mmCIF file of C-alpha atoms in Angstrom:
data_model
loop_
_atom_site.group_PDB
_atom_site.id
_atom_site.type_symbol
_atom_site.label_atom_id
_atom_site.label_comp_id
_atom_site.label_asym_id
_atom_site.label_seq_id
_atom_site.Cartn_x
_atom_site.Cartn_y
_atom_site.Cartn_z
ATOM 1 C CA MET A 1 -18.038 -12.148 9.611
ATOM 2 C CA LEU A 2 -18.682 -11.181 13.227
ATOM 3 C CA GLN A 3 -14.961 -10.578 13.732
ATOM 4 C CA ILE A 4 -14.848 -8.271 10.723
ATOM 5 C CA GLU A 5 -17.767 -6.249 12.083
ATOM 6 C CA GLN A 6 -15.935 -5.897 15.386
ATOM 7 C CA ASN A 7 -12.802 -4.795 13.548
ATOM 8 C CA ILE A 8 -14.825 -2.194 11.642
ATOM 9 C CA LYS A 9 -16.193 -0.796 14.896
ATOM 10 C CA LEU A 10 -12.645 -0.442 16.188
ATOM 11 C CA LEU A 11 -11.734 1.338 12.962
ATOM 12 C CA GLU A 12 -14.649 3.748 13.419
ATOM 13 C CA GLU A 13 -13.501 4.527 16.950
ATOM 14 C CA GLN A 14 -9.970 5.105 15.678
ATOM 15 C CA LEU A 15 -11.178 7.449 12.947
ATOM 16 C CA GLY A 16 -13.561 9.289 15.253
ATOM 17 C CA ILE A 17 -16.080 9.793 12.447
ATOM 18 C CA HIS A 18 -19.836 9.794 12.968
ATOM 19 C CA TRP A 19 -21.133 8.675 9.608
ATOM 20 C CA HIS A 20 -24.224 10.164 8.006
ATOM 21 C CA ASP A 21 -24.362 7.140 5.703
ATOM 22 C CA ARG A 22 -22.497 4.211 7.217
ATOM 23 C CA GLU A 23 -23.137 2.170 4.084
ATOM 24 C CA LEU A 24 -20.404 4.231 2.433
ATOM 25 C CA LEU A 25 -17.913 2.908 4.970
ATOM 26 C CA LEU A 26 -19.041 -0.676 4.393
ATOM 27 C CA LEU A 27 -18.819 -0.197 0.636
ATOM 28 C CA ALA A 28 -15.296 1.205 0.973
ATOM 29 C CA LEU A 29 -14.326 -2.008 2.755
ATOM 30 C CA THR A 30 -15.916 -4.367 0.209
ATOM 31 C CA HIS A 31 -13.335 -5.934 -2.091
ATOM 32 C CA SER A 32 -14.435 -6.964 -5.576
ATOM 33 C CA SER A 33 -13.836 -10.655 -4.772
ATOM 34 C CA TYR A 34 -16.463 -10.530 -2.004
ATOM 35 C CA ALA A 35 -18.959 -8.681 -4.183
ATOM 36 C CA TYR A 36 -18.495 -11.297 -6.895
ATOM 37 C CA GLU A 37 -19.117 -14.194 -4.496
ATOM 38 C CA SER A 38 -22.048 -12.447 -2.776
ATOM 39 C CA ARG A 39 -24.433 -11.921 -5.671
ATOM 40 C CA SER A 40 -27.188 -10.778 -3.324
ATOM 41 C CA ARG A 41 -25.189 -7.573 -2.732
ATOM 42 C CA GLY A 42 -25.570 -6.640 -6.390
ATOM 43 C CA HIS A 43 -21.865 -6.887 -7.187
ATOM 44 C CA GLU A 44 -21.159 -3.606 -5.388
ATOM 45 C CA ASN A 45 -17.514 -3.111 -4.470
ATOM 46 C CA ASN A 46 -15.099 -0.360 -3.522
ATOM 47 C CA GLN A 47 -13.583 0.286 -6.949
ATOM 48 C CA ARG A 48 -15.630 3.413 -7.694
ATOM 49 C CA LEU A 49 -14.794 4.848 -4.276
ATOM 50 C CA GLU A 50 -11.147 4.038 -4.935
ATOM 51 C CA PHE A 51 -11.347 6.059 -8.167
ATOM 52 C CA LEU A 52 -12.754 9.020 -6.266
ATOM 53 C CA GLY A 53 -10.378 8.657 -3.329
ATOM 54 C CA ASP A 54 -7.383 8.623 -5.657
ATOM 55 C CA ALA A 55 -8.396 12.027 -7.028
ATOM 56 C CA VAL A 56 -9.066 13.441 -3.563
ATOM 57 C CA LEU A 57 -5.718 12.169 -2.328
ATOM 58 C CA GLU A 58 -3.807 13.771 -5.195
ATOM 59 C CA LEU A 59 -5.561 17.104 -4.623
ATOM 60 C CA VAL A 60 -5.021 17.094 -0.861
ATOM 61 C CA VAL A 61 -1.360 16.115 -1.023
ATOM 62 C CA SER A 62 -0.656 18.522 -3.902
ATOM 63 C CA GLU A 63 -2.201 21.422 -2.016
ATOM 64 C CA HIS A 64 -0.338 20.538 1.173
ATOM 65 C CA LEU A 65 3.010 20.348 -0.607
ATOM 66 C CA TYR A 66 2.356 23.576 -2.489
ATOM 67 C CA ARG A 67 1.569 25.502 0.697
ATOM 68 C CA THR A 68 4.178 23.857 2.931
ATOM 69 C CA TYR A 69 7.205 23.963 0.638
ATOM 70 C CA PRO A 70 7.121 27.281 -1.262
ATOM 71 C CA ALA A 71 10.818 26.997 -2.176
ATOM 72 C CA HIS A 72 10.347 23.712 -4.041
ATOM 73 C CA ALA A 73 10.063 23.845 -7.836
ATOM 74 C CA GLU A 74 7.302 22.056 -9.733
ATOM 75 C CA GLY A 75 9.518 19.098 -10.589
ATOM 76 C CA GLU A 76 10.546 18.632 -6.962
ATOM 77 C CA LEU A 77 6.934 18.772 -5.804
ATOM 78 C CA THR A 78 5.926 16.203 -8.420
ATOM 79 C CA LYS A 79 8.626 13.755 -7.301
ATOM 80 C CA LEU A 80 7.736 14.280 -3.654
ATOM 81 C CA ARG A 81 4.047 13.690 -4.295
ATOM 82 C CA ALA A 82 4.802 10.532 -6.263
ATOM 83 C CA ALA A 83 6.863 9.163 -3.366
ATOM 84 C CA VAL A 84 4.118 9.947 -0.855
ATOM 85 C CA VAL A 85 1.068 8.608 -2.704
ATOM 86 C CA CYS A 86 2.735 5.486 -4.117
ATOM 87 C CA GLU A 87 1.423 2.019 -3.352
ATOM 88 C CA PRO A 88 3.992 1.118 -0.641
ATOM 89 C CA SER A 89 3.235 4.339 1.260
ATOM 90 C CA LEU A 90 -0.528 3.890 1.089
ATOM 91 C CA ALA A 91 -0.224 0.225 2.052
ATOM 92 C CA ARG A 92 1.849 1.260 5.071
ATOM 93 C CA VAL A 93 -0.891 3.661 6.185
ATOM 94 C CA ALA A 94 -3.536 0.994 5.614
ATOM 95 C CA ARG A 95 -1.595 -1.402 7.840
ATOM 96 C CA GLU A 96 -1.423 1.226 10.567
ATOM 97 C CA LEU A 97 -5.219 1.452 10.404
ATOM 98 C CA ASP A 98 -5.479 -2.366 10.192
ATOM 99 C CA LEU A 99 -7.698 -2.066 7.113
ATOM 100 C CA GLY A 100 -6.823 -5.575 5.994
ATOM 101 C CA ALA A 101 -8.685 -7.016 8.968
ATOM 102 C CA CYS A 102 -11.736 -4.896 8.116
ATOM 103 C CA LEU A 103 -12.184 -5.940 4.500
ATOM 104 C CA PHE A 104 -15.078 -8.010 3.209
ATOM 105 C CA MET A 105 -13.169 -10.363 0.937
ATOM 106 C CA GLY A 106 -13.852 -13.488 -1.086
ATOM 107 C CA ARG A 107 -12.625 -16.768 0.310
ATOM 108 C CA GLY A 108 -10.222 -17.428 -2.549
ATOM 109 C CA GLU A 109 -8.647 -13.986 -2.333
ATOM 110 C CA GLU A 110 -8.295 -14.314 1.422
ATOM 111 C CA ARG A 111 -6.630 -17.722 1.152
ATOM 112 C CA SER A 112 -4.080 -16.288 -1.275
ATOM 113 C CA GLY A 113 -3.018 -13.617 1.235
ATOM 114 C CA GLY A 114 -5.195 -10.789 -0.030
ATOM 115 C CA ARG A 115 -5.555 -9.137 3.369
ATOM 116 C CA ASN A 116 -1.833 -8.402 3.387
ATOM 117 C CA ARG A 117 -1.377 -7.618 -0.320
ATOM 118 C CA PRO A 118 -0.005 -4.070 -0.749
ATOM 119 C CA SER A 119 -2.131 -3.263 -3.809
ATOM 120 C CA ILE A 120 -5.367 -4.247 -2.024
ATOM 121 C CA LEU A 121 -4.417 -2.322 1.112
ATOM 122 C CA ALA A 122 -3.492 0.796 -0.863
ATOM 123 C CA ASP A 123 -6.775 0.613 -2.779
ATOM 124 C CA ALA A 124 -8.686 0.200 0.483
ATOM 125 C CA PHE A 125 -7.179 3.382 1.905
ATOM 126 C CA GLU A 126 -8.119 5.327 -1.220
ATOM 127 C CA SER A 127 -11.643 3.879 -1.043
ATOM 128 C CA LEU A 128 -11.932 4.900 2.594
ATOM 129 C CA LEU A 129 -10.784 8.396 1.701
ATOM 130 C CA GLY A 130 -13.402 8.569 -1.045
ATOM 131 C CA ALA A 131 -16.104 7.485 1.384
ATOM 132 C CA VAL A 132 -15.049 10.096 3.939
ATOM 133 C CA TYR A 133 -15.099 12.774 1.242
ATOM 134 C CA LEU A 134 -18.645 11.902 0.175
ATOM 135 C CA ASP A 135 -19.961 11.604 3.717
ATOM 136 C CA GLN A 136 -18.025 14.275 5.592
ATOM 137 C CA GLY A 137 -16.632 16.632 2.957
ATOM 138 C CA LEU A 138 -13.194 17.728 1.799
ATOM 139 C CA THR A 139 -12.032 19.086 5.155
ATOM 140 C CA ALA A 140 -12.512 15.730 6.870
ATOM 141 C CA ALA A 141 -10.903 13.891 3.967
ATOM 142 C CA ARG A 142 -7.927 16.259 4.098
ATOM 143 C CA GLN A 143 -7.551 15.684 7.833
ATOM 144 C CA LEU A 144 -7.632 11.902 7.411
ATOM 145 C CA ALA A 145 -5.077 11.927 4.609
ATOM 146 C CA LEU A 146 -2.610 14.343 6.157
ATOM 147 C CA THR A 147 -2.856 12.878 9.647
ATOM 148 C CA HIS A 148 -1.609 9.558 8.351
ATOM 149 C CA LEU A 149 0.572 10.677 5.448
ATOM 150 C CA GLY A 150 2.229 13.605 7.238
ATOM 151 C CA PRO A 151 4.958 11.449 8.833
ATOM 152 C CA LEU A 152 5.622 9.831 5.449
ATOM 153 C CA ILE A 153 6.142 13.235 3.862
ATOM 154 C CA THR A 154 8.744 14.022 6.516
ATOM 155 C CA ASP A 155 10.426 10.656 5.966
ATOM 156 C CA VAL A 156 10.625 11.252 2.213
ATOM 157 C CA LEU A 157 12.077 14.735 2.658
ATOM 158 C CA GLU A 158 14.713 13.496 5.082
ATOM 159 C CA GLY A 159 15.641 10.460 3.001
ATOM 160 C CA ARG A 160 14.324 7.881 5.446
ATOM 161 C CA MET A 161 11.818 6.333 3.049
ATOM 162 C CA GLU A 162 13.195 3.092 1.585
ATOM 163 C CA ARG A 163 11.616 1.271 -1.311
ATOM 164 C CA ASP A 164 10.511 -2.292 -0.674
ATOM 165 C CA TYR A 165 11.883 -3.841 -3.858
ATOM 166 C CA LYS A 166 10.817 -7.364 -2.903
ATOM 167 C CA THR A 167 7.174 -6.353 -2.549
ATOM 168 C CA GLU A 168 7.280 -4.307 -5.755
ATOM 169 C CA LEU A 169 8.716 -7.238 -7.697
ATOM 170 C CA GLN A 170 6.149 -9.661 -6.291
ATOM 171 C CA GLU A 171 3.295 -7.322 -7.212
ATOM 172 C CA ILE A 172 4.523 -6.842 -10.773
ATOM 173 C CA LEU A 173 5.002 -10.559 -11.402
ATOM 174 C CA GLN A 174 1.589 -11.384 -9.956
ATOM 175 C CA GLN A 175 0.013 -8.936 -12.381
ATOM 176 C CA GLU A 176 1.982 -10.214 -15.353
ATOM 177 C CA ASN A 177 2.153 -13.988 -14.969
ATOM 178 C CA GLY A 178 1.426 -14.982 -11.382
ATOM 179 C CA GLY A 179 4.865 -16.516 -10.939
ATOM 180 C CA ALA A 180 6.066 -17.354 -7.440
ATOM 181 C CA LEU A 181 9.355 -15.847 -6.259
ATOM 182 C CA ASN A 182 12.084 -17.646 -4.352
ATOM 183 C CA TYR A 183 15.225 -16.161 -2.804
ATOM 184 C CA ALA A 184 18.459 -17.997 -2.089
ATOM 185 C CA ILE A 185 21.666 -16.952 -0.353
ATOM 186 C CA LEU A 186 24.451 -17.954 -2.737
ATOM 187 C CA HIS A 187 27.547 -16.822 -0.833
ATOM 188 C CA GLU A 188 28.685 -15.624 2.579
ATOM 189 C CA GLU A 189 32.004 -13.825 2.854
ATOM 190 C CA GLY A 190 33.988 -12.382 5.740
ATOM 191 C CA PRO A 191 34.131 -12.941 9.508
ATOM 192 C CA ASP A 192 31.011 -13.289 11.611
ATOM 193 C CA HIS A 193 31.074 -9.653 12.705
ATOM 194 C CA ASP A 194 31.507 -8.310 9.165
ATOM 195 C CA LYS A 195 29.817 -10.636 6.694
ATOM 196 C CA THR A 196 28.743 -9.849 3.141
ATOM 197 C CA PHE A 197 25.945 -11.902 1.607
ATOM 198 C CA THR A 198 25.109 -12.560 -2.035
ATOM 199 C CA ALA A 199 21.500 -13.412 -2.814
ATOM 200 C CA ALA A 200 19.610 -14.327 -5.980
ATOM 201 C CA VAL A 201 15.916 -14.133 -6.796
ATOM 202 C CA PHE A 202 14.278 -16.811 -8.941
ATOM 203 C CA CYS A 203 10.923 -17.009 -10.683
ATOM 204 C CA GLY A 204 9.843 -20.352 -12.073
ATOM 205 C CA GLY A 205 13.370 -21.653 -11.611
ATOM 206 C CA ARG A 206 14.884 -18.807 -13.668
ATOM 207 C CA GLU A 207 17.328 -16.442 -11.997
ATOM 208 C CA MET A 208 16.168 -12.835 -12.351
ATOM 209 C CA GLY A 209 18.778 -10.897 -10.409
ATOM 210 C CA ARG A 210 21.547 -10.951 -7.816
ATOM 211 C CA GLY A 211 22.417 -8.579 -5.023
ATOM 212 C CA ARG A 212 24.931 -8.098 -2.233
ATOM 213 C CA GLY A 213 24.450 -6.724 1.257
ATOM 214 C CA ARG A 214 25.627 -6.685 4.843
ATOM 215 C CA SER A 215 22.609 -8.775 5.839
ATOM 216 C CA LYS A 216 20.583 -11.464 4.123
ATOM 217 C CA LYS A 217 17.600 -9.093 4.001
ATOM 218 C CA GLU A 218 19.609 -6.355 2.329
ATOM 219 C CA ALA A 219 21.084 -8.808 -0.190
ATOM 220 C CA GLU A 220 17.604 -10.032 -1.106
ATOM 221 C CA GLN A 221 16.355 -6.466 -1.497
ATOM 222 C CA GLN A 222 19.241 -5.695 -3.821
ATOM 223 C CA ALA A 223 18.547 -8.839 -5.834
ATOM 224 C CA ALA A 224 14.930 -7.737 -6.235
ATOM 225 C CA ARG A 225 16.127 -4.264 -7.191
ATOM 226 C CA ARG A 226 18.299 -5.746 -9.926
ATOM 227 C CA ALA A 227 15.400 -7.841 -11.189
ATOM 228 C CA LEU A 228 13.202 -4.735 -11.355
ATOM 229 C CA ALA A 229 15.914 -2.930 -13.300
ATOM 230 C CA VAL A 230 16.092 -5.787 -15.798
ATOM 231 C CA LEU A 231 12.303 -5.602 -16.186
ATOM 232 C CA GLY A 232 12.524 -1.837 -16.665
ATOM 233 C CA TYR A 233 10.837 -0.806 -13.400
ATOM 234 C CA ALA A 234 13.660 0.344 -11.107
ATOM 235 C CA GLY A 235 14.877 3.904 -11.095
#
């Protein structure tokens, strides 16, 4: 617990925010698993702040895109916003802030890798944004969001933002049935300097998809992409 408090202090220094009500920050960093295990805290967790932060984030990003890209049509702005505020993007920002190390989390959730789970990290960033909005106002919340999401917006516009299909697939299966994923390289073709790999992804011993790539990582990503397509999630 002492280490988490130290991590939170480092986060405060990084954010440069002088809180009027620091309890809002602590609440934003309280995962539901910790609140459930710590009954003395009255079951308070960050889910309500996440709800608020999600709305603030959509407003801030929508306004920024509207003002910054006047030549973009409504449909283009909608797609751009969706790419920016999606779970992988928010989880990436949360990792940059090291929010995972700052979370009050139940022991079971922590043992299962909760501090690195994209959905938890994305929710934590939205909760933090909600807390900043309540404590500091919309201007401060806008600054926090755009400071960290600005580079992502540029990446999306310039086509440098790649989907992490493996993480997406893992998240979906955890929500649906909790199945564990395994990847296997089935084939290697070509000379050492120009190999092509074929990978397959399995869940519960059942093959879900195959993919090919110039590296094992790329082949696994393509296998996950195929599995998502079969499940109806990949675009």
